[in-house]
Short mmCIF file of C-alpha atoms in Angstrom, two decimals:
data_model
loop_
_atom_site.label_atom_id
_atom_site.label_comp_id
_atom_site.label_asym_id
_atom_site.label_seq_id
_atom_site.Cartn_x
_atom_site.Cartn_y
_atom_site.Cartn_z
CA MET A 15 0.00 0.00 0.00
CA SER A 16 1.66 3.23 -1.08
CA THR A 17 -0.63 5.68 0.61
CA SER A 18 1.73 8.29 1.98
CA PHE A 19 1.92 10.20 5.21
CA ALA A 20 3.37 13.68 5.29
CA SER A 21 3.98 13.75 9.01
CA PRO A 22 2.91 16.93 10.77
CA ALA A 23 5.43 18.74 12.87
CA ALA A 24 6.01 16.80 16.06
CA ALA A 25 6.17 18.33 19.50
CA PRO A 26 8.39 16.91 22.25
CA VAL A 27 6.35 15.50 25.09
CA GLY A 28 7.83 18.02 27.46
CA ALA A 29 6.09 20.75 25.46
CA LEU A 30 2.66 19.12 25.57
CA PRO A 31 -0.31 20.07 27.71
CA ASP A 32 -0.55 18.36 31.08
CA ALA A 33 -3.39 16.16 29.81
CA VAL A 34 -0.92 14.42 27.54
CA THR A 35 2.29 14.53 29.54
CA ASP A 36 0.80 13.39 32.85
CA LEU A 37 1.87 9.74 32.90
CA ARG A 38 1.25 9.14 36.58
CA PRO A 39 -0.61 5.87 37.22
CA PRO A 40 -4.39 6.36 36.91
CA PRO A 41 -6.77 4.83 39.41
CA PRO A 42 -6.82 1.03 39.18
CA GLY A 43 -9.50 -0.62 37.06
CA LEU A 44 -11.39 0.43 33.98
CA ALA A 45 -12.44 4.05 33.99
CA ASP A 46 -15.89 5.14 32.88
CA PRO A 47 -15.50 6.02 29.16
CA GLY A 48 -17.46 9.16 29.78
CA GLY A 49 -15.38 10.14 32.77
CA ALA A 50 -12.37 12.40 33.10
CA ARG A 51 -9.91 9.73 32.14
CA GLY A 52 -11.66 7.67 29.49
CA THR A 53 -9.98 4.67 27.89
CA ARG A 54 -6.20 4.50 27.62
CA VAL A 55 -4.75 2.26 24.90
CA LEU A 56 -1.15 1.38 24.09
CA ILE A 57 -0.72 0.44 20.41
CA ALA A 58 2.45 -1.37 19.35
CA SER A 59 3.77 -1.66 15.81
CA ASP A 60 7.07 -2.52 14.15
CA THR A 61 6.16 -0.15 11.32
CA TYR A 62 4.64 3.32 11.54
CA PRO A 63 4.78 6.50 9.42
CA PRO A 64 6.94 7.71 7.82
CA ASP A 65 7.11 4.01 6.77
CA VAL A 66 4.95 3.50 3.68
CA ASN A 67 2.94 0.29 3.82
CA GLY A 68 -0.56 -0.84 4.66
CA ALA A 69 0.11 -1.82 8.28
CA ALA A 70 1.79 1.52 9.06
CA TYR A 71 -1.01 3.48 7.37
CA PHE A 72 -3.75 1.52 9.16
CA THR A 73 -2.07 1.91 12.55
CA ALA A 74 -1.68 5.67 12.17
CA ARG A 75 -5.31 6.13 11.07
CA LEU A 76 -6.48 3.95 13.95
CA ALA A 77 -4.48 5.93 16.51
CA ARG A 78 -5.58 9.34 15.23
CA GLY A 79 -9.18 8.24 14.81
CA LEU A 80 -9.35 6.90 18.36
CA VAL A 81 -7.97 10.18 19.72
CA GLU A 82 -10.78 12.03 17.93
CA ARG A 83 -13.21 9.74 19.77
CA GLY A 84 -11.75 10.69 23.16
CA VAL A 85 -9.45 7.71 23.68
CA ARG A 86 -6.02 8.44 25.13
CA VAL A 87 -3.63 6.76 22.70
CA HIS A 88 0.05 5.94 23.05
CA VAL A 89 1.98 4.25 20.24
CA VAL A 90 5.27 2.40 20.70
CA CYS A 91 7.23 1.94 17.47
CA PRO A 92 10.75 2.20 16.03
CA SER A 93 12.44 5.58 15.74
CA ALA A 94 12.41 6.92 12.18
CA GLU A 95 15.96 8.27 12.57
CA GLY A 96 17.62 5.90 15.04
CA PRO A 97 17.82 7.63 18.46
CA PRO A 98 14.89 7.08 20.83
CA CYS A 99 12.44 9.89 21.51
CA VAL A 100 8.91 10.65 22.69
CA VAL A 101 6.86 13.02 20.55
CA GLU A 102 3.21 13.96 20.05
CA ARG A 103 1.39 14.20 16.73
CA ASP A 104 -2.31 14.98 16.46
CA GLY A 105 -2.90 13.98 20.07
CA VAL A 106 -1.10 10.62 19.75
CA VAL A 107 1.93 10.19 22.01
CA GLU A 108 4.60 8.27 20.09
CA HIS A 109 7.22 6.37 22.06
CA ARG A 110 9.95 5.87 19.46
CA LEU A 111 12.45 3.12 20.28
CA ARG A 112 16.10 3.08 19.29
CA SER A 113 16.26 1.54 15.82
CA MET A 114 18.56 0.34 13.08
CA PRO A 115 18.08 0.09 9.30
CA SER A 116 16.30 -3.05 8.19
CA LEU A 117 18.41 -5.31 6.02
CA ALA A 118 15.21 -6.46 4.32
CA HIS A 119 13.69 -3.14 3.25
CA GLU A 120 15.30 0.24 2.69
CA SER A 121 12.36 2.26 4.05
CA VAL A 122 11.77 0.24 7.26
CA ARG A 123 13.74 0.44 10.50
CA LEU A 124 13.69 -2.18 13.25
CA ALA A 125 13.69 -1.61 17.00
CA LEU A 126 16.87 -2.94 18.57
CA PRO A 127 15.89 -5.82 20.88
CA PRO A 128 18.48 -5.05 23.60
CA GLY A 129 16.74 -2.87 26.16
CA VAL A 130 13.28 -3.17 24.60
CA ARG A 131 11.98 -5.57 27.26
CA GLY A 132 12.86 -3.28 30.14
CA HIS A 133 11.49 -0.26 28.27
CA MET A 134 8.17 -2.06 27.63
CA GLU A 135 7.83 -3.03 31.27
CA ARG A 136 8.52 0.50 32.49
CA LEU A 137 6.09 1.93 29.94
CA LEU A 138 3.33 -0.43 31.04
CA ASP A 139 3.92 0.43 34.69
CA ARG A 140 3.73 4.16 33.95
CA LEU A 141 0.77 4.16 31.59
CA ARG A 142 -1.30 1.33 33.08
CA PRO A 143 -3.34 1.06 29.87
CA ASP A 144 -6.79 -0.50 29.77
CA ALA A 145 -5.69 -2.52 26.72
CA VAL A 146 -2.67 -3.17 24.52
CA HIS A 147 -3.16 -3.53 20.75
CA ILE A 148 -0.29 -5.14 18.81
CA GLN A 149 -0.13 -4.80 15.02
CA ASN A 150 2.83 -7.12 14.34
CA HIS A 151 4.47 -10.10 15.98
CA PHE A 152 8.09 -9.50 14.99
CA VAL A 153 9.90 -7.51 17.71
CA ILE A 154 7.82 -5.00 19.69
CA GLY A 155 4.56 -6.96 19.83
CA ARG A 156 6.41 -10.19 20.64
CA ILE A 157 7.97 -8.55 23.72
CA LEU A 158 5.06 -6.31 24.78
CA ALA A 159 2.26 -8.90 24.71
CA PRO A 160 3.58 -11.22 27.46
CA ALA A 161 4.72 -8.25 29.55
CA ALA A 162 1.19 -6.83 29.41
CA ARG A 163 -0.43 -10.14 30.30
CA ARG A 164 1.85 -10.54 33.35
CA ARG A 165 0.34 -7.28 34.58
CA GLY A 166 -3.24 -8.30 33.86
CA VAL A 167 -3.52 -5.95 30.88
CA PRO A 168 -5.55 -7.54 28.04
CA VAL A 169 -3.90 -7.80 24.63
CA VAL A 170 -5.69 -7.35 21.30
CA ALA A 171 -3.84 -8.34 18.11
CA THR A 172 -4.53 -7.45 14.48
CA ASN A 173 -2.86 -9.61 11.85
CA HIS A 174 -1.55 -7.87 8.71
CA PHE A 175 0.94 -10.64 7.95
CA MET A 176 1.36 -13.07 5.09
CA PRO A 177 4.76 -14.73 4.50
CA GLU A 178 4.47 -13.97 0.78
CA ASN A 179 4.88 -10.27 1.54
CA LEU A 180 8.37 -10.87 2.95
CA PHE A 181 9.91 -13.41 0.55
CA ASP A 182 11.29 -10.82 -1.87
CA TYR A 183 12.73 -8.59 0.87
CA LEU A 184 14.38 -11.52 2.64
CA ARG A 185 15.74 -12.98 -0.63
CA VAL A 186 14.14 -16.35 0.11
CA PRO A 187 14.90 -18.79 -2.76
CA ALA A 188 11.78 -20.16 -4.43
CA PRO A 189 12.41 -23.81 -3.42
CA LEU A 190 12.60 -22.80 0.24
CA ARG A 191 9.51 -20.61 0.33
CA PRO A 192 6.96 -23.29 1.30
CA HIS A 193 9.16 -24.37 4.22
CA VAL A 194 9.79 -20.78 5.35
CA ALA A 195 6.06 -20.08 5.12
CA ARG A 196 5.20 -23.02 7.39
CA LEU A 197 7.76 -21.86 9.95
CA ALA A 198 6.46 -18.28 9.75
CA TRP A 199 2.85 -19.36 10.33
CA TRP A 200 3.93 -21.51 13.29
CA ASP A 201 5.73 -18.53 14.80
CA LEU A 202 2.68 -16.30 14.34
CA ARG A 203 0.44 -18.87 16.05
CA GLU A 204 2.83 -19.03 19.01
CA VAL A 205 2.87 -15.25 19.51
CA LEU A 206 -0.89 -14.79 19.13
CA SER A 207 -1.90 -17.81 21.21
CA GLY A 208 -1.86 -15.85 24.45
CA VAL A 209 -3.79 -12.72 23.43
CA GLU A 210 -7.40 -12.04 24.40
CA HIS A 211 -8.81 -10.99 21.02
CA VAL A 212 -7.57 -11.39 17.43
CA THR A 213 -8.78 -9.37 14.45
CA THR A 214 -7.90 -9.24 10.78
CA PRO A 215 -9.34 -7.04 8.02
CA THR A 216 -11.58 -9.49 6.10
CA PRO A 217 -13.37 -12.82 6.41
CA ALA A 218 -10.91 -14.24 3.87
CA ALA A 219 -7.99 -13.18 6.06
CA ALA A 220 -9.67 -14.75 9.09
CA ARG A 221 -10.20 -17.98 7.15
CA LEU A 222 -6.53 -17.94 6.15
CA LEU A 223 -5.51 -17.90 9.83
CA ARG A 224 -7.79 -20.84 10.56
CA ASP A 225 -6.43 -22.73 7.54
CA GLN A 226 -2.92 -22.22 8.93
CA GLY A 227 -3.84 -23.92 12.18
CA PHE A 228 -4.87 -20.95 14.34
CA GLY A 229 -7.55 -22.42 16.58
CA ARG A 230 -8.82 -19.28 18.31
CA ALA A 231 -11.75 -17.13 17.19
CA VAL A 232 -10.76 -14.40 14.73
CA GLU A 233 -12.95 -11.35 14.11
CA ALA A 234 -12.99 -9.58 10.75
CA VAL A 235 -12.85 -5.80 11.24
CA SER A 236 -12.38 -3.75 8.09
CA CYS A 237 -9.49 -1.30 7.92
CA GLY A 238 -12.15 1.26 7.03
CA ILE A 239 -12.12 4.17 4.62
CA ASP A 240 -12.55 7.93 5.02
CA LEU A 241 -15.52 8.50 2.71
CA ALA A 242 -15.31 12.28 3.01
CA ARG A 243 -11.68 12.38 1.88
CA PHE A 244 -12.00 9.84 -0.92
CA ARG A 245 -15.01 10.68 -3.06
CA PRO A 246 -15.91 10.60 -6.77
CA PHE A 247 -14.71 13.22 -9.22
CA GLU A 248 -17.46 15.77 -9.79
CA GLY A 249 -15.97 18.13 -12.39
CA GLY A 250 -16.17 18.13 -16.17
CA ALA A 251 -13.65 17.24 -18.88
CA ALA A 252 -11.83 20.56 -18.58
CA GLU A 253 -11.40 20.20 -14.82
CA ARG A 254 -10.09 16.66 -15.23
CA ARG A 255 -7.54 17.87 -17.79
CA ARG A 256 -6.32 20.48 -15.29
CA LEU A 257 -6.18 17.85 -12.54
CA ARG A 258 -4.17 15.47 -14.69
CA ALA A 259 -1.85 18.25 -15.84
CA ARG A 260 -1.12 19.21 -12.22
CA LEU A 261 -0.06 15.62 -11.50
CA GLY A 262 1.95 15.32 -14.71
CA VAL A 263 -0.48 12.82 -16.25
CA PRO A 264 -1.42 13.04 -19.98
CA ASP A 265 -5.11 13.55 -20.73
CA ARG A 266 -6.24 10.14 -21.99
CA ARG A 267 -7.98 6.99 -20.75
CA THR A 268 -6.29 6.06 -17.51
CA LEU A 269 -5.78 2.86 -15.56
CA VAL A 270 -4.31 3.48 -12.10
CA PHE A 271 -2.57 1.43 -9.43
CA VAL A 272 -1.60 2.82 -6.02
CA GLY A 273 0.87 0.74 -4.05
CA ARG A 274 4.44 -0.29 -3.47
CA LEU A 275 6.33 -1.28 -6.61
CA ASP A 276 7.62 -4.52 -5.11
CA GLU A 277 7.54 -8.13 -6.23
CA GLU A 278 4.39 -9.28 -4.41
CA LYS A 279 2.30 -6.52 -6.05
CA ARG A 280 2.94 -8.06 -9.51
CA THR A 281 2.76 -4.68 -11.21
CA ASP A 282 4.56 -6.13 -14.23
CA GLU A 283 1.27 -7.79 -15.19
CA LEU A 284 -0.40 -4.38 -15.41
CA ILE A 285 2.33 -3.07 -17.72
CA ARG A 286 1.96 -6.10 -19.97
CA ALA A 287 -1.81 -5.60 -19.97
CA VAL A 288 -1.49 -1.97 -21.05
CA ALA A 289 0.64 -3.12 -23.96
CA LEU A 290 -2.47 -5.04 -25.08
CA THR A 291 -4.89 -2.15 -24.48
CA PRO A 292 -4.69 0.55 -27.18
CA ASP A 293 -5.13 4.22 -26.33
CA THR A 294 -4.90 3.58 -22.58
CA GLN A 295 -2.21 4.62 -20.12
CA LEU A 296 -1.16 3.18 -16.77
CA VAL A 297 -0.43 5.50 -13.85
CA LEU A 298 1.62 3.98 -11.01
CA ALA A 299 1.58 5.90 -7.73
CA GLY A 300 4.17 4.67 -5.26
CA HIS A 301 7.78 3.63 -5.04
CA GLY A 302 9.55 0.37 -4.39
CA SER A 303 12.51 -1.86 -5.11
CA HIS A 304 11.20 -2.97 -8.52
CA ARG A 305 10.71 0.44 -10.09
CA GLY A 306 13.83 0.17 -12.25
CA ARG A 307 12.78 -3.25 -13.53
CA LEU A 308 9.29 -1.97 -14.30
CA GLU A 309 10.65 1.00 -16.24
CA GLU A 310 12.79 -1.37 -18.29
CA LEU A 311 9.78 -3.64 -18.88
CA ALA A 312 7.72 -0.69 -20.13
CA ARG A 313 10.47 0.09 -22.66
CA GLU A 314 10.67 -3.56 -23.73
CA GLU A 315 6.90 -3.71 -24.22
CA GLY A 316 6.95 -0.48 -26.24
CA VAL A 317 4.71 1.41 -23.81
CA ALA A 318 7.19 3.64 -22.00
CA ASP A 319 5.16 6.62 -23.25
CA ARG A 320 1.97 5.11 -21.76
CA VAL A 321 3.25 4.18 -18.30
CA VAL A 322 3.50 7.13 -15.89
CA PHE A 323 5.56 6.64 -12.71
CA LEU A 324 4.41 9.22 -10.17
CA GLY A 325 6.68 7.93 -7.40
CA PHE A 326 5.90 8.89 -3.81
CA VAL A 327 2.62 10.81 -3.63
CA ALA A 328 2.06 13.30 -0.82
CA HIS A 329 -0.79 12.52 1.54
CA ALA A 330 -2.75 15.61 0.45
CA ASP A 331 -2.49 14.72 -3.25
CA LEU A 332 -3.53 11.07 -3.06
CA PRO A 333 -7.31 11.60 -3.56
CA ASP A 334 -6.59 13.45 -6.80
CA VAL A 335 -4.60 10.48 -8.13
CA TYR A 336 -7.77 8.40 -8.03
CA ARG A 337 -9.91 11.23 -9.42
CA CYS A 338 -7.73 11.54 -12.52
CA ALA A 339 -8.28 7.85 -13.39
CA ASP A 340 -11.04 5.91 -15.16
CA VAL A 341 -10.46 2.46 -13.64
CA PHE A 342 -8.35 0.94 -10.85
CA ALA A 343 -6.42 -2.31 -11.27
CA ILE A 344 -4.55 -4.49 -8.79
CA ALA A 345 -2.68 -7.72 -9.58
CA GLY A 346 -1.32 -8.71 -6.15
CA VAL A 347 -2.16 -12.13 -4.74
CA ALA A 348 -1.27 -11.49 -1.07
CA GLU A 349 -3.77 -8.80 -0.06
CA LEU A 350 -5.53 -9.24 3.30
CA GLN A 351 -7.85 -6.38 2.31
CA SER A 352 -6.16 -3.64 0.21
CA ILE A 353 -6.77 -0.15 1.53
CA ALA A 354 -5.83 1.21 -1.90
CA THR A 355 -8.69 -0.71 -3.52
CA LEU A 356 -11.10 0.65 -0.91
CA GLU A 357 -9.84 4.18 -1.60
CA ALA A 358 -10.39 3.66 -5.33
CA MET A 359 -13.91 2.36 -4.74
CA ALA A 360 -14.75 5.30 -2.46
CA SER A 361 -13.47 7.54 -5.28
CA GLY A 362 -16.03 6.03 -7.64
CA LEU A 363 -13.73 3.86 -9.76
CA PRO A 364 -14.55 0.46 -11.25
CA VAL A 365 -12.10 -2.20 -10.08
CA VAL A 366 -10.26 -4.87 -12.07
CA ALA A 367 -8.61 -7.17 -9.52
CA ALA A 368 -6.82 -10.48 -9.23
CA ASP A 369 -9.07 -13.33 -8.16
CA ALA A 370 -6.90 -14.04 -5.12
CA MET A 371 -6.95 -13.83 -1.32
CA ALA A 372 -9.26 -11.03 -0.07
CA LEU A 373 -9.71 -9.06 -3.29
CA PRO A 374 -12.87 -10.96 -4.37
CA HIS A 375 -14.61 -9.46 -1.31
CA LEU A 376 -14.26 -6.05 -2.97
CA VAL A 377 -15.52 -7.01 -6.43
CA GLU A 378 -19.07 -7.91 -7.40
CA GLU A 379 -18.50 -9.36 -10.85
CA GLY A 380 -20.02 -7.18 -13.57
CA ARG A 381 -21.47 -4.70 -11.06
CA ASN A 382 -18.47 -2.71 -9.81
CA GLY A 383 -15.76 -4.40 -11.88
CA TYR A 384 -14.21 -7.73 -12.77
CA LEU A 385 -11.86 -10.35 -11.40
CA PHE A 386 -9.12 -11.96 -13.49
CA PRO A 387 -7.00 -15.08 -13.01
CA PRO A 388 -3.58 -14.08 -11.63
CA GLY A 389 -0.71 -14.25 -14.08
CA HIS A 390 -2.78 -13.52 -17.21
CA PRO A 391 -2.15 -9.97 -18.54
CA GLY A 392 -4.38 -10.68 -21.53
CA GLU A 393 -7.32 -11.22 -19.18
CA ILE A 394 -6.57 -7.92 -17.44
CA ALA A 395 -6.52 -6.15 -20.80
CA ALA A 396 -9.84 -7.71 -21.85
CA ARG A 397 -11.58 -6.67 -18.63
CA VAL A 398 -10.15 -3.14 -18.66
CA SER A 399 -11.23 -2.74 -22.28
CA ASP A 400 -14.73 -3.93 -21.40
CA VAL A 401 -15.03 -1.33 -18.63
CA LEU A 402 -13.74 1.48 -20.83
CA ALA A 403 -15.79 0.56 -23.91
CA ASP A 404 -19.05 1.93 -22.52
CA GLU A 405 -18.97 5.18 -20.55
CA GLY A 406 -22.45 4.58 -19.14
CA ARG A 407 -21.48 1.15 -17.82
CA ARG A 408 -18.23 2.54 -16.43
CA ALA A 409 -20.16 5.23 -14.55
CA ARG A 410 -22.64 2.68 -13.17
CA MET A 411 -19.80 0.44 -12.02
CA GLY A 412 -18.10 3.39 -10.35
CA ALA A 413 -21.30 4.31 -8.52
CA HIS A 414 -21.66 0.73 -7.28
CA SER A 415 -18.04 0.78 -6.10
CA ARG A 416 -18.85 3.86 -4.03
CA ALA A 417 -21.92 2.14 -2.56
CA MET A 418 -19.83 -0.91 -1.63
CA ALA A 419 -17.16 1.30 -0.03
CA GLU A 420 -19.83 2.81 2.21
CA ARG A 421 -20.00 -0.55 4.00
CA HIS A 422 -16.43 0.10 5.19
CA ARG A 423 -16.83 3.44 6.96
CA LEU A 424 -13.76 4.28 9.04
CA GLU A 425 -16.04 5.49 11.84
CA ASP A 426 -17.60 2.03 12.13
CA SER A 427 -14.20 0.35 12.36
CA LEU A 428 -13.03 2.79 15.03
CA GLU A 429 -16.19 2.22 17.05
CA ARG A 430 -15.74 -1.55 16.88
CA PHE A 431 -12.12 -1.38 18.02
CA GLU A 432 -13.06 0.88 20.91
CA HIS A 433 -15.69 -1.65 21.98
CA ILE A 434 -13.17 -4.49 21.65
CA TYR A 435 -10.80 -2.68 24.04
CA LEU A 436 -13.60 -2.09 26.54
CA GLU A 437 -14.81 -5.70 26.33
CA ALA A 438 -11.25 -7.00 26.79
CA ALA A 439 -10.64 -4.69 29.75
CA LEU A 440 -13.89 -5.71 31.45
CA GLY A 441 -12.99 -9.34 30.86
CA ALA A 442 -9.59 -8.82 32.47
CA LEU A 443 -11.21 -7.15 35.50
CA SER A 444 -13.65 -10.03 35.83
CA ALA A 445 -10.82 -12.58 35.64
CA ALA A 446 -8.83 -10.65 38.23
CA GLY A 447 -11.86 -10.63 40.53
CA ARG A 448 -12.29 -14.38 40.23
CA GLY A 449 -8.63 -14.85 41.10
CA ARG A 450 -8.92 -13.01 44.41
CA PRO A 451 -8.99 -15.17 47.57
#
């Protein structure tokens, strides 16, 4: 997911109002949500903006959205520069851990394990959160979850992980990938086995966990979409020309993909499809390790003049990327939901998507778009051409995409997560009461 975050200026915690900097232990037990304290949640993630990926984007939107609902939110994550720090952005207190560059991905840093355990324990003792919510099971979540449970703090976990999303970064040889995947799923099961509540973005993603041997209940909670920010284009042809010109996009029929240009996104299939689709261009918004290879492929296919690489797109400009397009396409086969596809749907675009993993949940065949068998650029080209051949049908499909996106309101997802925290906290209080002599 290449949705970008232009981080607002951060303020050191020492400069914050007392309501944020006061980390003295609150009264024991769950506070009344309507009271002076409200709910306090500690969210943990190994990736957070300025990292550019779906998990980082989801975690930041969750944290900021919860703050707007009156929840007191702290996030523990790796430092973006290396040295540790505590800063506040948009009401979210970020506890940035000392980090080092990731050997697997140039834009991701990893928290250094030495010292993390003690830091997590001190942070839990100071904050005394009502719930902990881990987004990953690699370093921070792996250490924080058992530390929280030793203190009677309930742990909620959201799974964004599929081994396929790491194979390219870790340079795993193809013959070893099935064995590495089995080991990775075993490790995930071990880390999540002790948490109170597990969520994942879609029913397909929940089914995947069960298929991999996870025996606990898994709740599907959509990542959600900001329907006010991502909405259909309402101007005429002249306005669209101006919009495209501002983004550096030629004024012609446009297929768009928003996401990282890495192996698992299979963007090469989209380039090959455009080579089979006359008078249509492909706009790629995002960066990644495969950009150079994709540029070379566009030249080899003779469509270098019809493939536009926008690179990193600023947060404020992203809605306009969708509005300058006629149809959205995605070829990845390891999507647990795809926030980019939801954004495209909210923007009123028909969707042409790989018939793989969770993407079929976002496509009603012939109503808001089409599915295609992965690995078949000719099928992508045929479905894109079908959408673009009839402007009336394209508009109807786009309207149905918008209607489907309205089932994934961000506000509904935030409300459900807030209830999950409260339910987990009440459950922990009840368990503690039963354990008293």
